[in-house]
């Protein structure tokens, strides 16, 4: 009985420790990012709405709209679709299932789903409380109900495509060509989405820029907590077992 109680206490302590570590490494940084994102949005919409920065934002959008061509209208249409909400939901689900089947564990799948959900939650919070109008140019896409700031298409593209590239890189880290290919595709898709949203008049330059910042931040924070630290700990444990095995022989 005493042994069972000790084991139960040990498990409880470990669970509390894991929860505290998760809060410190994941929830706190994401909460701070949400506050910064919201604060910047309120600054743009309430304080700087008549400033030079906002005027330049509009000027960039007008200049791009004046240079549109049928060819680039078509190209950016498909580039923007790479990060449409239904597309992101479907491809995230597919990759999460594939990661679970191929790697035979949940770590990579949980990371990818978590990073996509994290950026989406922060994006939605900002669009509710910092409702920035879209650029005053012809829009090439139907305007969704969310506001212009930040670019959710951009942050979602970074979260999914760069998050996927990171997972693949961690498993092919000895193959330079494959690593370069993953990041060429991942970063290229995210860059294409952001530029397409700007070109199509759906977001200001600052909206797209902060979309990149938000997506990258979520990838880094969740990768550190869910991928890099567990992998490093696993490798250290394997090294210790190898040392002990060598000592016994």
Tab-separated table of N, CA and C in Angstrom, residues 33-146:
chain	number	residue	atom	x	y	z
A	33	UNK	N	2.490	36.717	-27.057
A	33	UNK	CA	2.383	37.026	-28.482
A	33	UNK	C	0.988	37.522	-28.821
A	34	UNK	N	-0.027	36.933	-28.216
A	34	UNK	CA	-1.396	37.387	-28.453
A	34	UNK	C	-1.567	38.839	-28.003
A	35	UNK	N	-1.004	39.183	-26.848
A	35	UNK	CA	-1.103	40.553	-26.345
A	35	UNK	C	-0.372	41.531	-27.251
A	36	UNK	N	0.817	41.145	-27.717
A	36	UNK	CA	1.586	42.015	-28.612
A	36	UNK	C	0.849	42.207	-29.935
A	37	UNK	N	0.322	41.105	-30.475
A	37	UNK	CA	-0.416	41.179	-31.738
A	37	UNK	C	-1.647	42.071	-31.603
A	38	UNK	N	-2.386	41.879	-30.529
A	38	UNK	CA	-3.560	42.702	-30.290
A	38	UNK	C	-3.172	44.164	-30.066
A	39	UNK	N	-2.112	44.382	-29.295
A	39	UNK	CA	-1.661	45.744	-29.020
A	39	UNK	C	-1.245	46.471	-30.287
A	40	UNK	N	-0.521	45.774	-31.167
A	40	UNK	CA	-0.099	46.390	-32.422
A	40	UNK	C	-1.318	46.694	-33.300
A	41	UNK	N	-2.289	45.783	-33.301
A	41	UNK	CA	-3.499	46.017	-34.082
A	41	UNK	C	-4.267	47.237	-33.593
A	42	UNK	N	-4.402	47.377	-32.287
A	42	UNK	CA	-5.088	48.547	-31.730
A	42	UNK	C	-4.302	49.824	-32.002
A	43	UNK	N	-2.991	49.712	-32.001
A	43	UNK	CA	-2.155	50.874	-32.310
A	43	UNK	C	-2.402	51.334	-33.749
A	44	UNK	N	-2.476	50.363	-34.674
A	44	UNK	CA	-2.693	50.705	-36.083
A	44	UNK	C	-4.082	51.280	-36.332
A	45	UNK	N	-5.074	50.765	-35.609
A	45	UNK	CA	-6.457	51.162	-35.888
A	45	UNK	C	-6.956	52.326	-35.032
A	46	UNK	N	-6.370	52.536	-33.865
A	46	UNK	CA	-6.874	53.561	-32.959
A	46	UNK	C	-5.940	54.765	-32.802
A	47	UNK	N	-4.645	54.536	-32.933
A	47	UNK	CA	-3.677	55.606	-32.669
A	47	UNK	C	-3.027	56.116	-33.950
A	48	UNK	N	-2.647	55.184	-34.825
A	48	UNK	CA	-1.891	55.557	-36.027
A	48	UNK	C	-2.746	55.564	-37.291
A	49	UNK	N	-4.064	55.606	-37.134
A	49	UNK	CA	-4.927	55.467	-38.315
A	49	UNK	C	-4.742	56.595	-39.325
A	50	UNK	N	-4.251	57.746	-38.899
A	50	UNK	CA	-4.009	58.860	-39.818
A	50	UNK	C	-2.525	59.159	-39.944
A	51	UNK	N	-1.688	58.196	-39.594
A	51	UNK	CA	-0.245	58.416	-39.605
A	51	UNK	C	0.365	58.160	-40.979
A	52	UNK	N	1.632	58.497	-41.102
A	52	UNK	CA	2.373	58.256	-42.344
A	52	UNK	C	2.492	56.770	-42.622
A	53	UNK	N	2.660	55.968	-41.567
A	53	UNK	CA	2.799	54.523	-41.747
A	53	UNK	C	1.563	53.937	-42.419
A	54	UNK	N	0.397	54.280	-41.933
A	54	UNK	CA	-0.844	53.757	-42.506
A	54	UNK	C	-1.046	54.299	-43.921
A	55	UNK	N	-0.692	55.561	-44.132
A	55	UNK	CA	-0.810	56.148	-45.468
A	55	UNK	C	0.110	55.431	-46.456
A	56	UNK	N	1.317	55.094	-46.011
A	56	UNK	CA	2.235	54.360	-46.880
A	56	UNK	C	1.726	52.958	-47.164
A	57	UNK	N	1.099	52.338	-46.179
A	57	UNK	CA	0.479	51.030	-46.378
A	57	UNK	C	-0.525	51.086	-47.533
A	58	UNK	N	-1.383	52.100	-47.487
A	58	UNK	CA	-2.384	52.262	-48.534
A	58	UNK	C	-1.728	52.561	-49.885
A	59	UNK	N	-0.667	53.345	-49.859
A	59	UNK	CA	0.021	53.701	-51.101
A	59	UNK	C	0.635	52.465	-51.758
A	60	UNK	N	1.201	51.586	-50.959
A	60	UNK	CA	1.774	50.347	-51.495
A	60	UNK	C	0.687	49.514	-52.155
A	61	UNK	N	-0.450	49.382	-51.495
A	61	UNK	CA	-1.553	48.594	-52.053
A	61	UNK	C	-2.064	49.203	-53.357
A	62	UNK	N	-2.171	50.533	-53.404
A	62	UNK	CA	-2.642	51.184	-54.637
A	62	UNK	C	-1.655	50.988	-55.772
A	63	UNK	N	-0.377	51.106	-55.466
A	63	UNK	CA	0.645	50.944	-56.505
A	63	UNK	C	0.625	49.533	-57.070
A	64	UNK	N	0.504	48.545	-56.196
A	64	UNK	CA	0.455	47.152	-56.660
A	64	UNK	C	-0.795	46.920	-57.500
A	65	UNK	N	-1.932	47.471	-57.066
A	65	UNK	CA	-3.185	47.280	-57.806
A	65	UNK	C	-3.095	47.864	-59.213
A	66	UNK	N	-2.378	48.954	-59.363
A	66	UNK	CA	-2.241	49.587	-60.674
A	66	UNK	C	-1.389	48.763	-61.637
A	67	UNK	N	-0.554	47.873	-61.088
A	67	UNK	CA	0.356	47.085	-61.921
A	67	UNK	C	-0.161	45.667	-62.181
A	68	UNK	N	-1.393	45.379	-61.864
A	68	UNK	CA	-1.926	44.031	-62.042
A	68	UNK	C	-2.013	43.651	-63.521
A	69	UNK	N	-1.834	42.352	-63.769
A	69	UNK	CA	-1.964	41.815	-65.118
A	69	UNK	C	-2.788	40.530	-65.046
A	70	UNK	N	-3.432	40.141	-66.128
A	70	UNK	CA	-4.206	38.892	-66.113
A	70	UNK	C	-3.373	37.679	-65.705
A	71	UNK	N	-2.118	37.641	-66.153
A	71	UNK	CA	-1.266	36.496	-65.821
A	71	UNK	C	-1.058	36.397	-64.311
A	72	UNK	N	-0.655	37.501	-63.680
A	72	UNK	CA	-0.389	37.468	-62.242
A	72	UNK	C	-1.670	37.373	-61.432
A	73	UNK	N	-2.759	37.853	-61.988
A	73	UNK	CA	-4.047	37.636	-61.315
A	73	UNK	C	-4.332	36.146	-61.173
A	74	UNK	N	-4.038	35.401	-62.244
A	74	UNK	CA	-4.278	33.952	-62.224
A	74	UNK	C	-3.298	33.251	-61.294
A	75	UNK	N	-2.020	33.609	-61.390
A	75	UNK	CA	-0.993	32.973	-60.552
A	75	UNK	C	-1.290	33.200	-59.076
A	76	UNK	N	-1.582	34.433	-58.707
A	76	UNK	CA	-1.809	34.730	-57.284
A	76	UNK	C	-3.115	34.113	-56.776
A	77	UNK	N	-4.051	33.875	-57.688
A	77	UNK	CA	-5.285	33.184	-57.283
A	77	UNK	C	-4.959	31.806	-56.711
A	78	UNK	N	-4.121	31.056	-57.424
A	78	UNK	CA	-3.769	29.713	-56.956
A	78	UNK	C	-2.806	29.770	-55.768
A	79	UNK	N	-1.933	30.761	-55.749
A	79	UNK	CA	-1.031	30.900	-54.603
A	79	UNK	C	-1.818	31.188	-53.332
A	80	UNK	N	-2.811	32.048	-53.433
A	80	UNK	CA	-3.633	32.367	-52.264
A	80	UNK	C	-4.418	31.155	-51.787
A	81	UNK	N	-4.860	30.323	-52.733
A	81	UNK	CA	-5.636	29.129	-52.373
A	81	UNK	C	-4.837	28.144	-51.537
A	82	UNK	N	-3.511	28.214	-51.606
A	82	UNK	CA	-2.675	27.298	-50.821
A	82	UNK	C	-2.953	27.414	-49.329
A	83	UNK	N	-3.491	28.570	-48.921
A	83	UNK	CA	-3.727	28.780	-47.494
A	83	UNK	C	-5.175	29.122	-47.180
A	84	UNK	N	-6.083	28.812	-48.095
A	84	UNK	CA	-7.501	28.949	-47.757
A	84	UNK	C	-7.829	28.037	-46.566
A	85	UNK	N	-8.761	28.450	-45.748
A	85	UNK	CA	-9.077	27.689	-44.534
A	85	UNK	C	-9.405	26.222	-44.799
A	86	UNK	N	-10.272	25.899	-45.770
A	86	UNK	CA	-10.549	24.473	-46.017
A	86	UNK	C	-9.301	23.696	-46.434
A	87	UNK	N	-8.437	24.351	-47.215
A	87	UNK	CA	-7.208	23.690	-47.656
A	87	UNK	C	-6.297	23.398	-46.469
A	88	UNK	N	-6.107	24.377	-45.607
A	88	UNK	CA	-5.237	24.189	-44.437
A	88	UNK	C	-5.786	23.101	-43.530
A	89	UNK	N	-7.094	23.062	-43.332
A	89	UNK	CA	-7.692	22.025	-42.480
A	89	UNK	C	-7.430	20.644	-43.068
A	90	UNK	N	-7.649	20.501	-44.366
A	90	UNK	CA	-7.498	19.194	-45.016
A	90	UNK	C	-6.038	18.745	-45.008
A	91	UNK	N	-5.128	19.623	-45.431
A	91	UNK	CA	-3.724	19.199	-45.533
A	91	UNK	C	-3.102	18.979	-44.156
A	92	UNK	N	-3.546	19.739	-43.154
A	92	UNK	CA	-3.042	19.513	-41.793
A	92	UNK	C	-3.490	18.145	-41.291
A	93	UNK	N	-4.739	17.810	-41.542
A	93	UNK	CA	-5.260	16.501	-41.129
A	93	UNK	C	-4.503	15.375	-41.833
A	94	UNK	N	-4.289	15.534	-43.130
A	94	UNK	CA	-3.587	14.494	-43.889
A	94	UNK	C	-2.164	14.302	-43.377
A	95	UNK	N	-1.445	15.410	-43.178
A	95	UNK	CA	-0.057	15.299	-42.733
A	95	UNK	C	0.035	14.774	-41.307
A	96	UNK	N	-0.910	15.149	-40.455
A	96	UNK	CA	-0.899	14.644	-39.077
A	96	UNK	C	-1.078	13.127	-39.066
A	97	UNK	N	-1.967	12.627	-39.905
A	97	UNK	CA	-2.173	11.174	-39.998
A	97	UNK	C	-0.927	10.498	-40.569
A	98	UNK	N	-0.350	11.083	-41.609
A	98	UNK	CA	0.854	10.503	-42.215
A	98	UNK	C	2.009	10.458	-41.218
A	99	UNK	N	2.204	11.540	-40.480
A	99	UNK	CA	3.279	11.568	-39.482
A	99	UNK	C	3.069	10.473	-38.437
A	100	UNK	N	1.821	10.296	-38.004
A	100	UNK	CA	1.544	9.262	-37.002
A	100	UNK	C	1.853	7.867	-37.548
A	101	UNK	N	1.484	7.624	-38.806
A	101	UNK	CA	1.704	6.308	-39.404
A	101	UNK	C	3.182	6.066	-39.674
A	102	UNK	N	3.845	7.045	-40.243
A	102	UNK	CA	5.248	6.866	-40.649
A	102	UNK	C	6.183	6.823	-39.447
A	103	UNK	N	6.018	7.749	-38.502
A	103	UNK	CA	6.944	7.835	-37.369
A	103	UNK	C	6.492	7.030	-36.161
A	104	UNK	N	5.264	6.511	-36.201
A	104	UNK	CA	4.731	5.632	-35.155
A	104	UNK	C	4.724	6.279	-33.765
A	105	UNK	N	4.429	7.546	-33.746
A	105	UNK	CA	4.268	8.286	-32.496
A	105	UNK	C	3.471	9.549	-32.804
A	106	UNK	N	3.032	10.234	-31.750
A	106	UNK	CA	2.152	11.387	-31.917
A	106	UNK	C	2.890	12.722	-31.905
A	107	UNK	N	4.170	12.742	-31.559
A	107	UNK	CA	4.863	14.004	-31.314
A	107	UNK	C	4.773	14.958	-32.507
A	108	UNK	N	5.121	14.481	-33.682
A	108	UNK	CA	5.131	15.346	-34.866
A	108	UNK	C	3.717	15.793	-35.243
A	109	UNK	N	2.756	14.880	-35.112
A	109	UNK	CA	1.367	15.222	-35.440
A	109	UNK	C	0.824	16.288	-34.488
A	110	UNK	N	1.089	16.111	-33.202
A	110	UNK	CA	0.624	17.076	-32.204
A	110	UNK	C	1.249	18.443	-32.466
A	111	UNK	N	2.541	18.456	-32.791
A	111	UNK	CA	3.212	19.725	-33.087
A	111	UNK	C	2.535	20.446	-34.242
A	112	UNK	N	2.301	19.747	-35.342
A	112	UNK	CA	1.740	20.402	-36.525
A	112	UNK	C	0.341	20.935	-36.255
A	113	UNK	N	-0.501	20.137	-35.618
A	113	UNK	CA	-1.856	20.591	-35.297
A	113	UNK	C	-1.804	21.765	-34.318
A	114	UNK	N	-0.925	21.678	-33.332
A	114	UNK	CA	-0.837	22.731	-32.321
A	114	UNK	C	-0.380	24.052	-32.921
A	115	UNK	N	0.588	24.021	-33.814
A	115	UNK	CA	1.110	25.274	-34.373
A	115	UNK	C	0.076	25.924	-35.285
A	116	UNK	N	-0.665	25.130	-36.043
A	116	UNK	CA	-1.720	25.694	-36.887
A	116	UNK	C	-2.836	26.287	-36.027
A	117	UNK	N	-3.217	25.586	-34.974
A	117	UNK	CA	-4.278	26.085	-34.091
A	117	UNK	C	-3.832	27.320	-33.308
A	118	UNK	N	-2.573	27.354	-32.881
A	118	UNK	CA	-2.079	28.473	-32.082
A	118	UNK	C	-2.115	29.772	-32.877
A	119	UNK	N	-1.589	29.744	-34.103
A	119	UNK	CA	-1.601	30.973	-34.895
A	119	UNK	C	-3.028	31.390	-35.227
A	120	UNK	N	-3.905	30.411	-35.443
A	120	UNK	CA	-5.291	30.723	-35.767
A	120	UNK	C	-5.997	31.399	-34.593
A	121	UNK	N	-5.740	30.912	-33.380
A	121	UNK	CA	-6.374	31.498	-32.202
A	121	UNK	C	-5.938	32.949	-32.002
A	122	UNK	N	-4.638	33.204	-32.164
A	122	UNK	CA	-4.130	34.570	-31.990
A	122	UNK	C	-4.656	35.475	-33.104
A	123	UNK	N	-4.668	34.963	-34.317
A	123	UNK	CA	-5.193	35.725	-35.451
A	123	UNK	C	-6.654	36.116	-35.227
A	124	UNK	N	-7.475	35.157	-34.806
A	124	UNK	CA	-8.896	35.435	-34.599
A	124	UNK	C	-9.111	36.447	-33.476
A	125	UNK	N	-8.309	36.352	-32.419
A	125	UNK	CA	-8.407	37.312	-31.319
A	125	UNK	C	-8.156	38.728	-31.826
A	126	UNK	N	-7.119	38.884	-32.643
A	126	UNK	CA	-6.775	40.211	-33.156
A	126	UNK	C	-7.848	40.744	-34.097
A	127	UNK	N	-8.425	39.873	-34.921
A	127	UNK	CA	-9.436	40.356	-35.862
A	127	UNK	C	-10.720	40.785	-35.164
A	128	UNK	N	-10.995	40.207	-34.007
A	128	UNK	CA	-12.209	40.575	-33.262
A	128	UNK	C	-12.062	41.940	-32.605
A	129	UNK	N	-10.899	42.188	-31.999
A	129	UNK	CA	-10.734	43.402	-31.199
A	129	UNK	C	-10.008	44.525	-31.928
A	130	UNK	N	-9.294	44.224	-32.986
A	130	UNK	CA	-8.602	45.265	-33.762
A	130	UNK	C	-9.070	45.151	-35.209
A	131	UNK	N	-10.249	45.640	-35.467
A	131	UNK	CA	-10.878	45.454	-36.767
A	131	UNK	C	-10.376	46.494	-37.763
A	132	UNK	N	-9.380	46.090	-38.518
A	132	UNK	CA	-8.784	47.007	-39.484
A	132	UNK	C	-9.430	46.823	-40.858
A	133	UNK	N	-9.874	47.902	-41.491
A	133	UNK	CA	-10.446	47.768	-42.842
A	133	UNK	C	-9.397	47.266	-43.830
A	134	UNK	N	-9.866	46.585	-44.845
A	134	UNK	CA	-8.962	46.110	-45.885
A	134	UNK	C	-8.537	47.281	-46.770
A	135	UNK	N	-7.458	47.096	-47.534
A	135	UNK	CA	-6.977	48.203	-48.388
A	135	UNK	C	-8.076	48.752	-49.298
A	136	UNK	N	-8.022	50.040	-49.553
A	136	UNK	CA	-9.034	50.680	-50.389
A	136	UNK	C	-8.653	50.561	-51.862
A	137	UNK	N	-8.622	49.323	-52.317
A	137	UNK	CA	-8.341	49.007	-53.713
A	137	UNK	C	-9.312	47.895	-54.119
A	138	UNK	N	-9.475	47.651	-55.426
A	138	UNK	CA	-10.327	46.529	-55.834
A	138	UNK	C	-9.793	45.208	-55.286
A	139	UNK	N	-10.674	44.434	-54.662
A	139	UNK	CA	-10.285	43.146	-54.089
A	139	UNK	C	-10.520	42.048	-55.113
A	140	UNK	N	-9.521	41.190	-55.304
A	140	UNK	CA	-9.635	40.108	-56.268
A	140	UNK	C	-10.222	38.840	-55.662
A	141	UNK	N	-10.442	38.851	-54.360
A	141	UNK	CA	-11.072	37.714	-53.679
A	141	UNK	C	-12.253	38.229	-52.870
A	142	UNK	N	-13.227	37.388	-52.591
A	142	UNK	CA	-14.301	37.799	-51.676
A	142	UNK	C	-13.712	38.099	-50.302
A	143	UNK	N	-14.103	39.194	-49.715
A	143	UNK	CA	-13.566	39.570	-48.406
A	143	UNK	C	-14.197	38.707	-47.325
A	144	UNK	N	-13.388	37.948	-46.582
A	144	UNK	CA	-13.944	37.139	-45.485
A	144	UNK	C	-14.421	38.036	-44.355
A	145	UNK	N	-15.180	37.479	-43.396
A	145	UNK	CA	-15.716	38.306	-42.311
A	145	UNK	C	-14.650	38.841	-41.359
A	146	UNK	N	-13.464	38.217	-41.344
A	146	UNK	CA	-12.398	38.716	-40.473
A	146	UNK	C	-11.800	39.990	-41.057
